[in-house]
Amino acid sequence: MAATTDVKKVSILGKESIHCGFHLIPYIVHTVLTELPASTYVLITDSNIAKFYLQAFETEFDSNLSGLSNGSHARPRFLSHIIPPGEMSKSREGKAVLEDFLLLNKCTRDTVILALGGGVVGDLVGFVAATFMRGIRFCQIPTSLLAMVDSSVGGKTAIDTPHGKNLIGAFWQPEFIFIDAALLETLPPREFSNGMAEVVKTAAIWNDSEFNSLEARSAEIFAAIQTPSTNHAGRSEKTRSKAQELLLSVIIGSISVKAHIVTIDPTEKGLRNLVNFGHSIGHAIEAILTPTILHGECVSIGMILEAELSRQMGILSQVSVGRLTRCLKAYNLPVSLNDPRIANLPTSKLITVERLLDIMKVDKKNQGNDKKIVLLSRIGATHEQKASVVPDSLICKTLSDSVTVVPGVPSFNPVKMTTPGSKSISNRALVLAALGSGTCRLKNLLHSDDTQVMMAALNELKGARFEWEDGGETLVVHGGRGSLSVPTKGKELYLGNAGTAARFLTTVCTLVQKSPTDEVETTIITGNARMKQRPIGPLVTALRANGSEIDYLESDGCLPLSIRPNGLKGGTIQLAASVSSQYVSSVLLCAPYANASVTLELIGGQVISQPYIDMTIAMMKTFGIEVTRRTEKGTGKLLDIYDIPKGSYQNPPEYSIESDASSATYPLAIAAITGTSCTIQNIGSSSLQGDARFAQEVLARMGCEVTQTATETTVHGPPIGQLKAVEEIDMEVMTDAFLTATVLAAVATGKTRIIGIANQRVKECNRIRAMIDELVKFGVDTNELDDGLEVIGKPVNELKKGASVHCYDDHRVAMAFSVLASVIPDTILEEKRCVEKTWPNWWDDLQNKIGLEVKGIELSTASVSPSTPFASSKSVVLIGMRGSGKTFIGELAATALQWTFIDADNYFETANEIGVRQFVHDNGWPAFREAETKLLKGLLSEKSQNHVISLGGGIVETPAARDLLKNWVSSGGIVVHVARNIEEVIEYLGLEGSRPAYGEPVSEVFKRRTPWFAECSSHRFINHVEAFAEGKMVVDPADTKRGVRQEVARFFNHITGVSVNLSQNLTPGRRSYFLSLTYPDIMLALPAIEDLSAGVDALEVRVDLLRSKEEVDPQGKHIPSQAYVADQISALRRVTSPPLIFTVRTVSEGGAFPDHALEEAASLLNLAINLGVEYLDVEMRLPEQTIKQLNARKGFTQIIGSWHDWSGRLKWDSFEAQAMYDVAARNSDIVKMVFTASSMQDNFACQTFSTKTNARPSAKPFIAINMGAAGQLSRILNTTFSPVSHPLQPSRAAPGQISFAQVTKALHLIGDLPAKKFYLFGSPIAHSLSPTLHNTAFDILGFPHTYELLETSGIDEDIKNTINSPDFGGASVTIPHKMNIISLLDRLTPAAKAMGAVNTIIPQTEGGSRVLVGDNTDWLGIRGSIATRIAVGQIHAALVIGAGGTARAAIHALSDLGAKVIYVWNRTRSRAEEIRTSNAEANIQVINELGSWPNGTTPPNVVVSTIPASETSLQDEPDRLVYPNSLFAYRDGPAIVLDLAYKPVETPLLKLAKMTASNWDTAQGVEVLLQQGYAQFEKWTNRRCPEGPVSKKVWEVYHSRA
Ligand SMILES: NC(=O)c1ccc[n+]([C@@H]2O[C@H](COP(=O)([O-])OP(=O)(O)OC[C@H]3O[C@@H](n4cnc5c(N)ncnc54)[C@H](O)[C@@H]3O)[C@@H](O)[C@H]2O)c1
């Protein structure tokens, strides 16, 4: 059988050891057995390959070996061993496994190993062979294309270590390399492309003609591996197909080059470095992206970047870069890091210029610190016969995404240059030559995305054949005479964002004729997302009307289109030509091939861009078809009707494409703006292009000297700063040049009005908007017009430096702003690569031909999340509509912060000695606004610290005041917009008249100011009072009022950092949880919010699930409005204070927010920061810019950087998981990673990953969980912010989510939460409510603990044993042990010390041993009961009745609340005096008579009684204390009386308060008991007590006993 095999042999190192052919297995076995006699043959392969080929080898060996006589020796053995596929096998461990296999099988030195596999098997097995028994023979049988053309040839063998790839290895030459190309038929296509990268590389450095063939024949080469060869076809030359011949020649061609180079330089001393082209940068990329992105894919990008480097150095032409790019793309290889396959990877965020340069330091080619890179000089040749030294600065420039131009005088002044071929002419010429008959050589063709897309599409339609000549300077088009076919199945014409191609090809596709062999019925044209928004409607309408069958596959009026192959009918075609002249050109170009001659009538008003139509007609004439434009009889006036005869284009042998006139505007404009001179060759007055008029019609009018011959244009600019504005210029005939004119107008003296360019709104981007938005960054004002814009010029030195220009992926925006950058320092042009469309080497030409230095800038440097800022004492400014509650909120805020409140109106009156109203009356509004602004300036400098400043509603009316506010924000200050529903404002203002009236409807004022308030503020406080769900009020207004007070305190304390509202349980060693609220309307959750939030540390608002009634969308995907979200958050805030997590979960991460709505997501996340939300979930898949921006302004909001994988693809032990963690850790305060579990094992992997990562120094809090039922264990084990659900909720936020109580129970079951016993020590305690309180709470939260009574009259053995028992969880202590117990404790808290009494024992572990801590929460109970009714700092005076332990607690609480004076009354005065002396720092006054206060003082607004109610009365009774009415003399505001007695339900004191004073609130002892119990509970368990349900239960029991 082997005899019928034809192999081609390639020699390496003087030996013909590379044998190539098809279906070689019998040949290989035969050759090995005859040429390499051995005792043992060991075949090693991976499991993927074994599946296909191992059996064939086994059978072949068995049959050959069985035939061998065994003579005196044992018959040779055949052994095989299978390793796991993938790079992981290429390790020290993998090597050891193989060695053990060989040793175990007693393999000796005469063993021959066969490495059957890709590069992994080849490298590993080769290295084993090199060292086993000091080296044994081996053969390479590569199965992947990469291994065939690269890794198997040259004798390099190696394994990887965690320090890097291929770091340990040897040169060890195989005896034979058998290349069986039939093995490629099972190779996955992506692996084939991976290998093609190396093939393309080899041709690029060595062999031009080989490259030509690769470039032209990609489809055939792919076909060769995609069509299975049956019956061993190809084994002999006779049976070999054309495709097989081609494939083999490609492989052999590549191998031969490598073999040649290896033979000259076997150990990589110089020449062999050439095969490293693309690898210096490629390897660095691979180091970051491996294993997700394959070696060849990284090298492909590396080749382009290294080619660009060469171009930048003036060594390589753009033509070659373009060809290389197109060729790699043809093999489905990525050519830029922006390729979606890479840009969408989490790891791609780790690619930074700095990191790449750092990795490149470790490269065997380098000379010390100098990096060496293989520089291409043309396709098929390198600059040197080795790698060349390249400075880091140049590499950095190539790698960076953005550039900056160093302003100055162009060093090549006077500049003389040509610009790239015109895009319009290139595209037209391509269509004409492709449709024509004969061969046409196109010269100066633009090598750009547009032309490339056009060529690829024409190729796909089999409309023409293309070839390159002169190293790619000339494109040879073999015309197809208008014969076109439907592309093959599965192929769509993908046009990216190439507008011209889309327009032209739409009509071209209608020319396609049906053929019986067509597999598909229609031609589909599609493009990228932006392309799918650009209009094509008028053209499609016209073609449809003419009988073509065209369908829109997505949105009407846009691509993608499906076009039936019916040919173009012809006759009269009516076309609306007011949007794009390209529609007209499209029809004109194809019209000769219609079935009948065409009369094209342009309708629908003014025809746009006539010069482009004229250009098409002129070019058609050159290709032999004459179009006639009709004229009006009599007048001779030109009509918009064209007659096109039937016919076929005759290709001229050569057609030279004019340079691009739009591109020429940039160098000319640089001459204009820098006061220098520039000549553009190849464009003059005879040009076909409208933009050729730019010099005469724009630059000359702006003050430049312009000379134009038929073929050349020269511009000499006036001295810098002397360009003149053009009052009005209609640029309709040169629309593309308007961007250039706009940037010049920005520095011209006066206002320039540019019109006639409305169509520029539907180009690559909305260009008018883009120019306006970007000019703002330079401080240049503009006005948008219906069909253009006005630019108000400014002197050059007044433009802002350092603007970072977003280019909208639009080449013209980038190039136009580079003109401005040539005079404005530090301007950054983002997305430098967008110039590829028309002038790919613009930045190189700017430096190398014009002489302005261009530097690389990296925008995406690792966005390190700033750590939480320090608390700021910078004053807070409040703005908002009059009547929005600024004063009310401001006073509360000042109280909460303990800062000073200033009302600017009052301040104004004091400062100006005149009321605001009067001032306006006397001086008018403008004068008032001026004075107000001045006052604001003064306030911000004089009261810059520790003030809350409320400003007048109209402050935002003047730009100067707005600037002051914006500056305040940008310098780290806080400006809060107090927002209130406008109806409420109007109602409120109706009642109020002390301030000047508006003189216009309030709603108008509101409309005007709203955007200003937003623009000037950093935060927003929503101040409406009601919360409605389904039209019903859901929260008691009294609760809301209290809620507002609490919320003001929380909001201002948090945003200033004075007291942040973050969870304490995020520290190591503690557990924290959050509840996901999954309601469409959170109001529905409010009544049960207490129950829902039991146990958790935070509440997550799933913003993506919010839906207002009006916004309900059956599709599920939806974007809630900002207003609705803000209302929801503020309503929630009024009833509950745990920190919120604000989450906008996208569809691809398991939520409902549309993935593509990136801007909307960013604005919602920004809204959350404005609303003072504590935690912000930011998906790490969001654009880098958004993540950076949020980090930059987050203040005290913490960012949770999250990743969610639903596919189950991601594994915790993968490199990717590590990279994802690193990305999130860099960009956030808390890391969240959620994968999907398929087995229990995944939970252990998750746990191992998080334990390892948490052990890192300064590790961030880390949420690591698995979704799905199989992942529940991970939710239990996770310690940080475990998401939990609640049975009361309508739905769970994610599959596998369990409730807090379930988690607690589970933790107990797995032994992580032992059951503890808690006690009450005291006597008598039989009726205590404490057991009810604590046991209810334990039960609700799922804790296994119990709370019981331990009644003893003294501190006895019982108590001692109890507190020393290991299951002792803690105790409450009451009368009579509060003081005596202290002797048993190790330590007291400051509060317990201050009161000299303990009511709570907390066992704690300190330094490894258990200590008992005595605390006192009685005072917290009292404090809590008062603070919910009266704000801190609002207690003028308080009265405490009694002088026992509880009175001490009351005094402690009152001083903490800032009571200005505390009166104490006690029957025995001396005990009251004792209290006074032991609380020296509080202002205590002992009084003799209850109800009488020192003269001239305000009576107390807080009264606390600590004596038993049974000893008091309202009437004169013996031995009873009688309360006088005067206790409640205070009537001016909120006041509270607290009776600490439990019985009766209404004590005499409370009764008296209710009878005498309506402003007095009352609170019973049970409330204090509850409050102190909550505090106790939290201290014992680190969990907030579920107050709502617990208090309900306690009150129930209390009332049932009363
Ligand atoms: N020694 C050198 O000079 C040199 C040069 C380049 C690359 N390398 C090394 O080569 C390795 C990469 O080689 P690779 O790309 O071949 O990777 P590989 O060996 O991992 O093969 C790629 C994948 O394709 C599968 N596969 C291979 N052939 C197949 C076939 N015929 N049918 C079905 N599946 C098939 C493999 O099982 C694997 O999953 C890297 O480790 C790299 O460092 C070495």
Coordinates of C-alpha atoms in Angstrom, one line a residue, residues 156 165-167 268 273 362-367:
K156 CA 12.7 23.4 19.1
K165 CA 5.8 29.7 28.0
N166 CA 8.5 27.5 26.5
L167 CA 11.1 28.6 29.1
E268 CA 18.6 31.0 16.3
N273 CA 14.9 35.5 14.1
V362 CA 11.6 39.3 28.2
D363 CA 12.3 38.3 24.6
K364 CA 15.2 36.1 23.6
K365 CA 15.9 38.4 20.6
N366 CA 16.5 41.5 22.7
Q367 CA 19.9 43.1 23.3

